[in-house]
Structures are given as structure tokens and as C-alpha cells.
PDB file of C-alpha atoms in Angstrom:
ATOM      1  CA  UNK A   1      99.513 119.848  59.501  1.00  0.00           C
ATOM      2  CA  UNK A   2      97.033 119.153  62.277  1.00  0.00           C
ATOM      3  CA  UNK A   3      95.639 122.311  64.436  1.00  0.00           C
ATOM      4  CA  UNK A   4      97.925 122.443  67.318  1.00  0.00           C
ATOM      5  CA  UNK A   5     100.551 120.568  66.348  1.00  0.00           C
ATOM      6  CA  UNK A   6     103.951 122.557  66.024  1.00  0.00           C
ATOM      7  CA  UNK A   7     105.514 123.785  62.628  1.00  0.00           C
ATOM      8  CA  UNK A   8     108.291 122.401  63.250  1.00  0.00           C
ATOM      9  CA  UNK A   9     109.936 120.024  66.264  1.00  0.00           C
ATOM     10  CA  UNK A  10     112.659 117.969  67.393  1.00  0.00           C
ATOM     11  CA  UNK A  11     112.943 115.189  69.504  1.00  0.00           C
ATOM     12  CA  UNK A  12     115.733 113.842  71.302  1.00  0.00           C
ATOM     13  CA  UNK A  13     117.965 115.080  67.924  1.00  0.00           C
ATOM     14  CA  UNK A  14     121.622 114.204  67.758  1.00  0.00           C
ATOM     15  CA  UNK A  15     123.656 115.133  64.609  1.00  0.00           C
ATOM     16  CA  UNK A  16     127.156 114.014  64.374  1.00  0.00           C
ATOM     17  CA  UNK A  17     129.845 115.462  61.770  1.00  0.00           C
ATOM     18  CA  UNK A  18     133.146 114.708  61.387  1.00  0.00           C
ATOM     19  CA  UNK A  19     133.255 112.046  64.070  1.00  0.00           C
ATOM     20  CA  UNK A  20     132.225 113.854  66.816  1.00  0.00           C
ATOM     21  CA  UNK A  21     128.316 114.791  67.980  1.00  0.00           C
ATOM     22  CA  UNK A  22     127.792 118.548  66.855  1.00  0.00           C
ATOM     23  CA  UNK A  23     124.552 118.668  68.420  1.00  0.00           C
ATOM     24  CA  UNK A  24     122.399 117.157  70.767  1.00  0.00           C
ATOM     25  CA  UNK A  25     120.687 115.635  72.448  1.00  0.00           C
ATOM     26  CA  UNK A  26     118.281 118.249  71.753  1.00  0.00           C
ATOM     27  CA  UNK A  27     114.065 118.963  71.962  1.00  0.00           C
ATOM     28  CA  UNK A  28     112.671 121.797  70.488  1.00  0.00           C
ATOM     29  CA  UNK A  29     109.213 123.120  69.376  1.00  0.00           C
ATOM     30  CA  UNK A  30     108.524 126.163  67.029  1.00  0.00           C
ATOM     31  CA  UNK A  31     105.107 127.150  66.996  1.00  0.00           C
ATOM     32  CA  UNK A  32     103.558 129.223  63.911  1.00  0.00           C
ATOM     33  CA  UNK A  33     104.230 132.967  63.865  1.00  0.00           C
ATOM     34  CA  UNK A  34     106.949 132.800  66.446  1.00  0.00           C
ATOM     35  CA  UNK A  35     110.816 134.022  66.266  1.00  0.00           C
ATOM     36  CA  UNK A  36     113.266 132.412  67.354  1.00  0.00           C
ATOM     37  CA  UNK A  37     117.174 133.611  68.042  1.00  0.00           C
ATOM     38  CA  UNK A  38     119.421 130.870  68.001  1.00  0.00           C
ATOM     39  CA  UNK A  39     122.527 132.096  69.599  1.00  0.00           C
ATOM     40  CA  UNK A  40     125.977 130.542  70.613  1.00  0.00           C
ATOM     41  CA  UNK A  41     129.741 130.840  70.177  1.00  0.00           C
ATOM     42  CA  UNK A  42     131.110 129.157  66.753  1.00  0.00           C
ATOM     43  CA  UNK A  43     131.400 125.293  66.959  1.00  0.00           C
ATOM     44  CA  UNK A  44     128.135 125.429  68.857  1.00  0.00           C
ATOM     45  CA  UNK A  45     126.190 123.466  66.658  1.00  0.00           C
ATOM     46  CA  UNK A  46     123.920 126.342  65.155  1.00  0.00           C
ATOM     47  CA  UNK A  47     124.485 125.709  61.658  1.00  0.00           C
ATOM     48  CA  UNK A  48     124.282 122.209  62.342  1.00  0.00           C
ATOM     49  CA  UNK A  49     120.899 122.682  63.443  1.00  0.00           C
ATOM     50  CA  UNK A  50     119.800 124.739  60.773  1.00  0.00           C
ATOM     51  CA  UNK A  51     120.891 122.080  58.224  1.00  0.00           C
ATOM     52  CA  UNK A  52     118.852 119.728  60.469  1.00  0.00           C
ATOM     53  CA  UNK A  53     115.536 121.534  59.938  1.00  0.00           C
ATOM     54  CA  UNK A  54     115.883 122.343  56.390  1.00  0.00           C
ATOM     55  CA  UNK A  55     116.719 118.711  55.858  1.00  0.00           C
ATOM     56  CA  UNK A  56     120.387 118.472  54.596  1.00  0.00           C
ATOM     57  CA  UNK A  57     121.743 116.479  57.330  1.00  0.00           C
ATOM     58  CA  UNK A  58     120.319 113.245  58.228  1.00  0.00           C
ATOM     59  CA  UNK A  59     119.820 112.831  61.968  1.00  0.00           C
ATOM     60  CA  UNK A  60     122.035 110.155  64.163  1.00  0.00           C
ATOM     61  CA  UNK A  61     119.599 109.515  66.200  1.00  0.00           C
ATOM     62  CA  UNK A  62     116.265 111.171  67.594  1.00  0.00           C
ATOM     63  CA  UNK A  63     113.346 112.726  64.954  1.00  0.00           C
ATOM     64  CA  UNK A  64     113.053 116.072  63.146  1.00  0.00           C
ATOM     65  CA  UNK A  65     109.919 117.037  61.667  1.00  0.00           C
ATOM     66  CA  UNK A  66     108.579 120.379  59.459  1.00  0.00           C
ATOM     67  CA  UNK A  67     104.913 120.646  58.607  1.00  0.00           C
ATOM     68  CA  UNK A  68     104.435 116.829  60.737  1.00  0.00           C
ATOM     69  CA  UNK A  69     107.158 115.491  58.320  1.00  0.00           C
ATOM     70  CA  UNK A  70     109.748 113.877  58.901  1.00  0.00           C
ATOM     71  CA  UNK A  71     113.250 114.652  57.895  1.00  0.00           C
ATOM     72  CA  UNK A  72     116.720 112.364  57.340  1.00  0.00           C
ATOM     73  CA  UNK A  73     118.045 114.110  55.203  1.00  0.00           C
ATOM     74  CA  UNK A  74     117.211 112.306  51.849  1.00  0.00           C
ATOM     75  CA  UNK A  75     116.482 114.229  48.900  1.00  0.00           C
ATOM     76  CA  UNK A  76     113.195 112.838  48.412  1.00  0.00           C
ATOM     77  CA  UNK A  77     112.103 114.252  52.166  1.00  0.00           C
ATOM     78  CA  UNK A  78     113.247 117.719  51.338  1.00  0.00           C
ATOM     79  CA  UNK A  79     111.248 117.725  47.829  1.00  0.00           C
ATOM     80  CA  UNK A  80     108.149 116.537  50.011  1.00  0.00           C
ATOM     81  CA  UNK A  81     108.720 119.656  51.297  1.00  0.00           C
ATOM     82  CA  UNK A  82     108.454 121.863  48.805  1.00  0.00           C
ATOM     83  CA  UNK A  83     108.411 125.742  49.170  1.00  0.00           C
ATOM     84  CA  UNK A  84     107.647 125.160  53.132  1.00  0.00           C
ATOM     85  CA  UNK A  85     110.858 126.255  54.318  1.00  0.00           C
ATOM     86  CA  UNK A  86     112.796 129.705  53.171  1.00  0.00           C
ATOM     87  CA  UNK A  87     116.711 129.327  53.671  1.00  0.00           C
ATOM     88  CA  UNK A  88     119.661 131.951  53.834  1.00  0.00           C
ATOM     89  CA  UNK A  89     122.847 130.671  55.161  1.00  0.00           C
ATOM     90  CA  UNK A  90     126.094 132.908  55.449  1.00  0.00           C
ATOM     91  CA  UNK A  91     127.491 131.973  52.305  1.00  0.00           C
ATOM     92  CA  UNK A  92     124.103 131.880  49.967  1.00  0.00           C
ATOM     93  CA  UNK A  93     125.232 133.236  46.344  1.00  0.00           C
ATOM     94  CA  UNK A  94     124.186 132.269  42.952  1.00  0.00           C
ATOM     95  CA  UNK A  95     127.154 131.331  40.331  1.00  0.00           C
ATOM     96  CA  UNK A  96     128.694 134.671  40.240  1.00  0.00           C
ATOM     97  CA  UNK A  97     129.525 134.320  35.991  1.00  0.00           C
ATOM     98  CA  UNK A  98     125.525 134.190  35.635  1.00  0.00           C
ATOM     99  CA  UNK A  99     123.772 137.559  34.359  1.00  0.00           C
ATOM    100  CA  UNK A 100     120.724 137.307  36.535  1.00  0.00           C
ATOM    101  CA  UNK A 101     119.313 140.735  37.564  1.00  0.00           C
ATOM    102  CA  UNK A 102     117.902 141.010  41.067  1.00  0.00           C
ATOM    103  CA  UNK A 103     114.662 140.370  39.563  1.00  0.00           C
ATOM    104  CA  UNK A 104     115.742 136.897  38.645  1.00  0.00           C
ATOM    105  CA  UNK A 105     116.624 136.075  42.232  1.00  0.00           C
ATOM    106  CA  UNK A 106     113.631 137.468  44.064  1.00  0.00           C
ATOM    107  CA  UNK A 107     111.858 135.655  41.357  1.00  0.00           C
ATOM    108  CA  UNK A 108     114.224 132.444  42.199  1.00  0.00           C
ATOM    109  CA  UNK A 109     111.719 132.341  45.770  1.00  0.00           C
ATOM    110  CA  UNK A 110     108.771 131.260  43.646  1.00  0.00           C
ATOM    111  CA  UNK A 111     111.014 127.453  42.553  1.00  0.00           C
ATOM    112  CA  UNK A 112     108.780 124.711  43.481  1.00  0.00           C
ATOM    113  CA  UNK A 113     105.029 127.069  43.136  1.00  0.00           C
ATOM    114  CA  UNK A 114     105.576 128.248  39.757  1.00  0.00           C
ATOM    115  CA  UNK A 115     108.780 128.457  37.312  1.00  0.00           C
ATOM    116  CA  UNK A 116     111.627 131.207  37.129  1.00  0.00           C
ATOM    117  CA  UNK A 117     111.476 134.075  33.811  1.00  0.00           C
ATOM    118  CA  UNK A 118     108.861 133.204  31.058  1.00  0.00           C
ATOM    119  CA  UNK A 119     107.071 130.481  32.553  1.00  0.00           C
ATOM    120  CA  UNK A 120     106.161 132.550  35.829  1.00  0.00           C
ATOM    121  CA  UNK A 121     102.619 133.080  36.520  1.00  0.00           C
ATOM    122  CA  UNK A 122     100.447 136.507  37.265  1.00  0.00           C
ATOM    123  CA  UNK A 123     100.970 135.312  40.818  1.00  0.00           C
ATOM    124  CA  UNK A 124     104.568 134.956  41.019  1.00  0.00           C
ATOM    125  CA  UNK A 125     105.268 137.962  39.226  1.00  0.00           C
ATOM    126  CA  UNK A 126     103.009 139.677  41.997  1.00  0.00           C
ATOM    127  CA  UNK A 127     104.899 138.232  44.704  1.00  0.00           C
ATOM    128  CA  UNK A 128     108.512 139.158  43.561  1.00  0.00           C
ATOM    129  CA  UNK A 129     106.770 142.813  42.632  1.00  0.00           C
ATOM    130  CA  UNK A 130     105.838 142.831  46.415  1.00  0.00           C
ATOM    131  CA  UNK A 131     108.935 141.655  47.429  1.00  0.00           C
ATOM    132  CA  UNK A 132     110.555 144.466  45.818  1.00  0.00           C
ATOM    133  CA  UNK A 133     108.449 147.592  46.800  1.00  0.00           C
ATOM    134  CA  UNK A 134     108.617 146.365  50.493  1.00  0.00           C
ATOM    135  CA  UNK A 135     112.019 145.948  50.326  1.00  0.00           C
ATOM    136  CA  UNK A 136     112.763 148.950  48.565  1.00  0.00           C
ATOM    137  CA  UNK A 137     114.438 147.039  45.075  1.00  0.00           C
ATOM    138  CA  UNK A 138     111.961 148.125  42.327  1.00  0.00           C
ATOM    139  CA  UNK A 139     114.550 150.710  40.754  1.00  0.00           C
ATOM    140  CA  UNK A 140     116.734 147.978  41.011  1.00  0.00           C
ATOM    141  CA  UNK A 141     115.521 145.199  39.340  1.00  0.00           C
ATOM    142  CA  UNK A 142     117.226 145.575  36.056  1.00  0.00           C
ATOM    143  CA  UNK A 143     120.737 145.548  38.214  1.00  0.00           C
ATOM    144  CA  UNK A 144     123.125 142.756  37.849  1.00  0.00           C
ATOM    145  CA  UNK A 145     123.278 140.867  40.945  1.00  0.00           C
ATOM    146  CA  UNK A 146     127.030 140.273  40.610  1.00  0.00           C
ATOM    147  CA  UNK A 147     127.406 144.202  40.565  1.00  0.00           C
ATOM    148  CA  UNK A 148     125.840 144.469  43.925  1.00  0.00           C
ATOM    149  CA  UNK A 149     127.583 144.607  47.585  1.00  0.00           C
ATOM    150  CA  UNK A 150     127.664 142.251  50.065  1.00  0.00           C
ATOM    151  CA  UNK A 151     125.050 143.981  51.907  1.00  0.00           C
ATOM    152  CA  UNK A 152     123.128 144.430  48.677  1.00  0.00           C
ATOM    153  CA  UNK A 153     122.903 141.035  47.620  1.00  0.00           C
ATOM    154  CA  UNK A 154     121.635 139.986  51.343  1.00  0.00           C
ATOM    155  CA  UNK A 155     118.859 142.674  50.921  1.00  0.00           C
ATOM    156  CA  UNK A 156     117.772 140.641  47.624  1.00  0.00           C
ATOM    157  CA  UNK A 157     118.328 137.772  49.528  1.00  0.00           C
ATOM    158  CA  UNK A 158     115.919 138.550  51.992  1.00  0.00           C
ATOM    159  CA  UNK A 159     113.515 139.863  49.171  1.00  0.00           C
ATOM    160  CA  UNK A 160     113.752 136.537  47.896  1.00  0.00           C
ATOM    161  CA  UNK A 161     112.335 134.974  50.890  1.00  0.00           C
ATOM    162  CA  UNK A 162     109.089 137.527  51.029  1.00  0.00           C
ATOM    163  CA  UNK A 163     108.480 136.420  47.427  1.00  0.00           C
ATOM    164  CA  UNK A 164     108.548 132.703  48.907  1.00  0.00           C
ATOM    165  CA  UNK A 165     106.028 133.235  51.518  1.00  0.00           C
ATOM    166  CA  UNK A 166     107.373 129.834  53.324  1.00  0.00           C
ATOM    167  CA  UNK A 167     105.845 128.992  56.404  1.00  0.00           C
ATOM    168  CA  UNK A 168     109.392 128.408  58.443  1.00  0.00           C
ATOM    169  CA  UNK A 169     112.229 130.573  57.295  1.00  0.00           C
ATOM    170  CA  UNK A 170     115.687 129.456  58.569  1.00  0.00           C
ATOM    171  CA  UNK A 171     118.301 132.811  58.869  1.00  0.00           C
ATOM    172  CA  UNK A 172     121.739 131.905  59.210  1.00  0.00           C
ATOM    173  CA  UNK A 173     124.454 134.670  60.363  1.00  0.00           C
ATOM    174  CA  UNK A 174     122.470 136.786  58.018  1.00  0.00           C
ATOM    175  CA  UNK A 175     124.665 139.824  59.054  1.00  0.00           C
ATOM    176  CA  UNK A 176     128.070 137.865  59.007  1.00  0.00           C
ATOM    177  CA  UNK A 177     131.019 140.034  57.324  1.00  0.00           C
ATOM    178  CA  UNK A 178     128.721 142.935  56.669  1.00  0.00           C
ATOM    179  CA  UNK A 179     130.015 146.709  57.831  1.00  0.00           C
ATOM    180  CA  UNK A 180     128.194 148.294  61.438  1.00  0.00           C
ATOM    181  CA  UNK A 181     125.713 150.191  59.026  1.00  0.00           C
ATOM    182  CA  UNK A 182     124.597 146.614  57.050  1.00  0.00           C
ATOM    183  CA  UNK A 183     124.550 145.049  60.117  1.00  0.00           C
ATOM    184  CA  UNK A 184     121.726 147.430  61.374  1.00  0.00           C
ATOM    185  CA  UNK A 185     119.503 147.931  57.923  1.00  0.00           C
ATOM    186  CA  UNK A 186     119.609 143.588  58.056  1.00  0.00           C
ATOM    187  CA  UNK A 187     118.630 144.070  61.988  1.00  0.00           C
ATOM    188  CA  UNK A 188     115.577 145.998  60.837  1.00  0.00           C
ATOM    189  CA  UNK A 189     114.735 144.635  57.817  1.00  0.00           C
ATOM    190  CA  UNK A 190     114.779 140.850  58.959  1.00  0.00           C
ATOM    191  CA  UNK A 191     111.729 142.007  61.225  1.00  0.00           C
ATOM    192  CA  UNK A 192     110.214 143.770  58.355  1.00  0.00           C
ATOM    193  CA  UNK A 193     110.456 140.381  56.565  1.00  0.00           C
ATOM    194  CA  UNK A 194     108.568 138.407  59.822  1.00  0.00           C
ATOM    195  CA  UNK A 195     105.740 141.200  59.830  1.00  0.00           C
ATOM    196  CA  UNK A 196     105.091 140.639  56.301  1.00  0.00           C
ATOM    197  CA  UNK A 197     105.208 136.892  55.902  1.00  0.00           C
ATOM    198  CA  UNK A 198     103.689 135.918  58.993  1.00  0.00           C
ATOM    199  CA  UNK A 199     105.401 132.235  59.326  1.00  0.00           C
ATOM    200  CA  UNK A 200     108.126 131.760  61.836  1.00  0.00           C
ATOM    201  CA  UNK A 201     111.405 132.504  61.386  1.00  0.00           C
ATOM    202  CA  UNK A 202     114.618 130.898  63.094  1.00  0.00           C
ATOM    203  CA  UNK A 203     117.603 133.177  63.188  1.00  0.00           C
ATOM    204  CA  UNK A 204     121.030 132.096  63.957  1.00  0.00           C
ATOM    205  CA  UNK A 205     123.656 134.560  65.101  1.00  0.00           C
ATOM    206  CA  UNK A 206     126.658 134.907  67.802  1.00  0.00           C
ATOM    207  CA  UNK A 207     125.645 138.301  68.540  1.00  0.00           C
ATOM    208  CA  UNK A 208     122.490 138.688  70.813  1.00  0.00           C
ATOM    209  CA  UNK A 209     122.610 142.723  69.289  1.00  0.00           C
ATOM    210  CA  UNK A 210     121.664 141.315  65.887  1.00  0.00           C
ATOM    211  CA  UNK A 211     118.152 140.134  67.084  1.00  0.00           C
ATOM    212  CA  UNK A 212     115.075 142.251  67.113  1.00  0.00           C
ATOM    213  CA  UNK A 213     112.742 142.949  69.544  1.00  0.00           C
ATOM    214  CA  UNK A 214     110.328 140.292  67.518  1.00  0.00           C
ATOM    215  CA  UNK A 215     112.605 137.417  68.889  1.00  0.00           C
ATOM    216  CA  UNK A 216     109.810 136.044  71.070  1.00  0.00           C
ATOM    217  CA  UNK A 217     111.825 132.362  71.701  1.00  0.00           C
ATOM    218  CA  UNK A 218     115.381 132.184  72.712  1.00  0.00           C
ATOM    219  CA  UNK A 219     117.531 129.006  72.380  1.00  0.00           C
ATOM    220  CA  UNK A 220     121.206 129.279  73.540  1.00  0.00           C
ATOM    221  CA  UNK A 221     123.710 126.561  72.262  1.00  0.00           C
ATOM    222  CA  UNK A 222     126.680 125.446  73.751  1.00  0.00           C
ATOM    223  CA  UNK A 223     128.949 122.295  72.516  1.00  0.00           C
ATOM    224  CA  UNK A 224     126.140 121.108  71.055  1.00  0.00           C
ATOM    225  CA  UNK A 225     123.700 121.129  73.811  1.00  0.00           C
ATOM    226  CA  UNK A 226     120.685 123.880  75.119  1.00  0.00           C
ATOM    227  CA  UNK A 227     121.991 126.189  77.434  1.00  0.00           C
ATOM    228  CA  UNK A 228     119.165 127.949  77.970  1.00  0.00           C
ATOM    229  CA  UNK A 229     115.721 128.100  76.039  1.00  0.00           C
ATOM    230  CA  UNK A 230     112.510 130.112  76.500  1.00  0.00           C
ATOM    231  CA  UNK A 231     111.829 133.917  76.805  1.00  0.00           C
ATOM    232  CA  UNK A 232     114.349 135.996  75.638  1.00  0.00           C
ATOM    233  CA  UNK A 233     114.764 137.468  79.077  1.00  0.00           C
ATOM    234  CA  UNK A 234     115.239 133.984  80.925  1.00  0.00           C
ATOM    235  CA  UNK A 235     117.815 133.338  78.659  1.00  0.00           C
ATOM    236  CA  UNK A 236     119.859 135.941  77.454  1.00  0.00           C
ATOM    237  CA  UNK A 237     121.293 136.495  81.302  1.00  0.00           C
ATOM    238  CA  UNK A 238     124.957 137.404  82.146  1.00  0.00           C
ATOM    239  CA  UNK A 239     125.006 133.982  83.874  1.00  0.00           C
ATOM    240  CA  UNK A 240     123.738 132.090  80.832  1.00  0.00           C
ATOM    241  CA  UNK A 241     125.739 134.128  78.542  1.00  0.00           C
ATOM    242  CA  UNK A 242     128.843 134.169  80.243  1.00  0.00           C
ATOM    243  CA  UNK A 243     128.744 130.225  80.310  1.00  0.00           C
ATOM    244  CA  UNK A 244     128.589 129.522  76.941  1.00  0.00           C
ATOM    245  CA  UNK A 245     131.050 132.328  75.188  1.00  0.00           C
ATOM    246  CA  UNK A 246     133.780 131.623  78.538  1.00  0.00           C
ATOM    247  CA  UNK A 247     133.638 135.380  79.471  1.00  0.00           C
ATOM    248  CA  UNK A 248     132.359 137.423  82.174  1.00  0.00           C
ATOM    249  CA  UNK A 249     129.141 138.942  80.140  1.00  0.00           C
ATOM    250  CA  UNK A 250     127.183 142.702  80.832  1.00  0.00           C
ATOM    251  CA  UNK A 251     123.358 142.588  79.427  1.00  0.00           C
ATOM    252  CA  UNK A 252     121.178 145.112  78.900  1.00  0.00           C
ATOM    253  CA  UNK A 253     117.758 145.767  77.499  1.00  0.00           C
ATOM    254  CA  UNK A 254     116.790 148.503  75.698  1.00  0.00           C
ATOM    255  CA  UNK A 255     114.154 149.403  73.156  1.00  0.00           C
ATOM    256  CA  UNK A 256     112.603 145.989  73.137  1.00  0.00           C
ATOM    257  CA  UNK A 257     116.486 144.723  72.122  1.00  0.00           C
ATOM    258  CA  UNK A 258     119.128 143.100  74.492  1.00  0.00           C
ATOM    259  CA  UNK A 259     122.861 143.658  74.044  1.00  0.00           C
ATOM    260  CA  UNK A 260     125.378 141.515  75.589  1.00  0.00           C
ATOM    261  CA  UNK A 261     129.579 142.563  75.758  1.00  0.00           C
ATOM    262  CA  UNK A 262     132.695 140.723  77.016  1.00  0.00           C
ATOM    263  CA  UNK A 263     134.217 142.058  80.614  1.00  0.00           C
ATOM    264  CA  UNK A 264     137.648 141.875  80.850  1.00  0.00           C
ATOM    265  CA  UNK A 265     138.975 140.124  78.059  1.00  0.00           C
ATOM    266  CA  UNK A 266     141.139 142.918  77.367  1.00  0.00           C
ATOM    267  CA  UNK A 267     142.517 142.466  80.594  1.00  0.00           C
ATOM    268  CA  UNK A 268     142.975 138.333  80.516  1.00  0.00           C
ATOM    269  CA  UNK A 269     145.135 139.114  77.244  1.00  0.00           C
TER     270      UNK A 269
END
């Protein structure tokens, strides 16, 4: 990748599914080192767009490009690829019949540097080892990863992705159907994981609470098209908000975090 020239970018991007356009027309630019909180109601397009960038969906019509290439979706783009981009969607388990230890998966990061058990190098054993001290696994690695909870397994999920070291790392709903106390420990340790691998991370959610006071780039999705996108603070707004979820919003900031609830939708019921 040139100096200067963004990790990743879209231009004009439209993705259609099912028929219908699910995102787009769109333009964005993620510098390195930057967060970004992608944030909309469901059927906004967010997963859509995360597919887009990690080059499972093949564009209708504009360009997508990671590390200056481009992406339409073929399987031959993606392996040109390589390690560059980190992925955890909502539903991102290994065959649950399979006795891999958490080990095994943090280990799984390393696919496409070096190769998973035996044939692992000094360096990808070093990586998963840091992977697990940081995220505090190493009494754990022996464990069966079928035997562990939901929040658990996202933990050694997200240890996964330290081991991988990918310069773009694409989050998606990585607190979906995990208890108020999960929800929090994936809060904090999803900006544990962008201090330690220093590459930019994209984060999708529906809840601006589950973003960290890293998120330096905002980009609020609506059917499909930007809302709102910049500074967290220009676009997380009532105004902004309330537009896109159909509800008279309340924001506030606190501790470097915003939170955003629903007014009167008790009352409309």
C-alpha cells in the first residue's frame, strides 16, 4: 500500500441482496489505526457492509478496496488478501463436534502466515501465547472450546484476532445475545484488542453503549444509506439518532462513551 493512501475505501458502493439494494450508494475511507462504530437499526445494511470489506459479497456497482486491492467478491481476491483482514461476525463458531481446545482457535488466527498444531512456527506459537496472557486464557488453553459459554468463546474469539495481528479487523455485533455483564467485559476488551494490535478496527453494533471511547470515526446507516459520518460527536446526536431507529432519542456522554435510549416508546405502545 502506498504512504497515504487509505487501508481500506469505498467508492460509490452499492450491494444488492435478495432483489433489493441493501446498501448504498456509499463512500467511505478508513485510515490506519483508526476505529470505527458502524451503527444502525437491523436491515440497515451493516452486515452487508462488513461482508463487502472482507470480500464475500461482490459489489453491484461502485469499487471496494483493502490494502489498494480491489474486491468482488471472488475467491481468488480474498486469498490475495491473505491474513490482512481479522473477521468476527455474530454467529462465528467452529464445528461444535470438533475437540479443539482454545489453544487451537487462537492458534486458528495464524491460517494463511504459518499452519495450525505441529506445523506452527516459534512465531506463531508466540503470538497465540500473547494472545492468551493479554487476554487472560493461559489457564485455559487445555479447555474444550465446545465446553465454553457464549461469552467465553467470544473472548477466544477475540484472542484469536490478537494472534492474527491483521491490519483491518471487521467486528460484527460482537456483543449480540450475550448477558449485561458479557456485554461490558467485550466493551472493554474489544479496546484492549485495538491498543494491542494497532490496525483499525470496524465495529458494527445497534447499540451506540457498546462502543468505546477509542471509536474515533462514526458511520450511521439507515436503509442502506449514511446517515451521518465523522466524529463520534457530530454523529451520534438525538437528531441523527432519532432518524434512523424512528424514535425520539436522549444522548449523553460520559467517560469518553456516549449512550443513546428510546423516549416514549412505552408510551406509543
Amino acid at each position: 500500500m502506498n504512504d497515504g493512501a487509505p487501508l481500506a475505501a469505498a467508492s460509490g458502493l452499492v450491494v444488492r441482496r435478495g432483489g433489493r439494494v441493501a446498501l448504498g450508494p456509499l463512500d467511505l475511507r478508513i485510515e490506519p489505526r483508526e476505529f470505527w462504530g458502524v451503527v444502525g437499526p437491523n436491515g440497515a445494511g451493516k452486515s452487508t457492509l462488513m461482508l463487502t470489506l472482507a470480500g464475500l459479497l461482490k459489489p453491484d456497482a461502485g469499487t471496494v478496496e483493502v490494502l489498494g486491492r480491489g474486491l468482488d467478491g471472488s475467491g481468488r481476491a480474498r486469498r490475495r488478501l491473505g491474513g490482512a483482514v481479522g473477521l468476527l461476525f455474530q454467529k462465528h463458531d467452529f464445528v461444535p463436534d470438533m475437540p479443539f481446545s482454545v489453544e487451537d482457535v487462537v492458534l486458528f488466527g495464524r491460517a494463511g502466515r504459518g499452519r495450525v498444531g505441529s506445523g506452527c512456527d516459534a512465531e506463531d506459537r508466540d503470538a497465540a501465547e500473547r494472545a492468551l496472557e493479554l487476554l487472560g486464557l493461559a489457564d485455559a488453553r487445555r479447555r474444550l472450546y465446545r465446553s465454553l459459554s457464549g461469552g467465553e468463546r467470544r473472548k477466544v474469539q477475540l484472542a484469536r484476532l490478537v494472534a492474527q495481528r491483521a491490519p483491518l479487523t471487521l467486528l460484527d455485533e460482537p456483543t449480540a445475545g450475550l448477558d449485561i455483564e458479557w456485554q461490558e467485559r467485550l466493551t472493554q476488551l474489544v479496546a484492549q484488542l485495538h491498543a494491542e494490535m494497532g490496525g483499525a478496527i470496524v465495529m458494527v453494533t445497534h447499540d451506540v453503549d457498546r462502543l468505546q471511547s477509542c471509536c474515533d470515526r462514526a458511520l450511521l446507516l439507515g436503509r442502506g444509506l449514511a446517515a451521518a459520518c465523522g466524529r463520534p460527536e457530530e454523529v451520534f446526536t438525538a437528531e441523527a439518532l432519532g432518524g434512523v431507529f424512528g424514535c425520539p432519542m436522549y444522548v449523553a456522554h460520559r467517560h469518553g462513551r456516549f449512550f443513546a435510549h428510546a423516549l416514549g416508546v412505552a408510551e406509543e405502545r
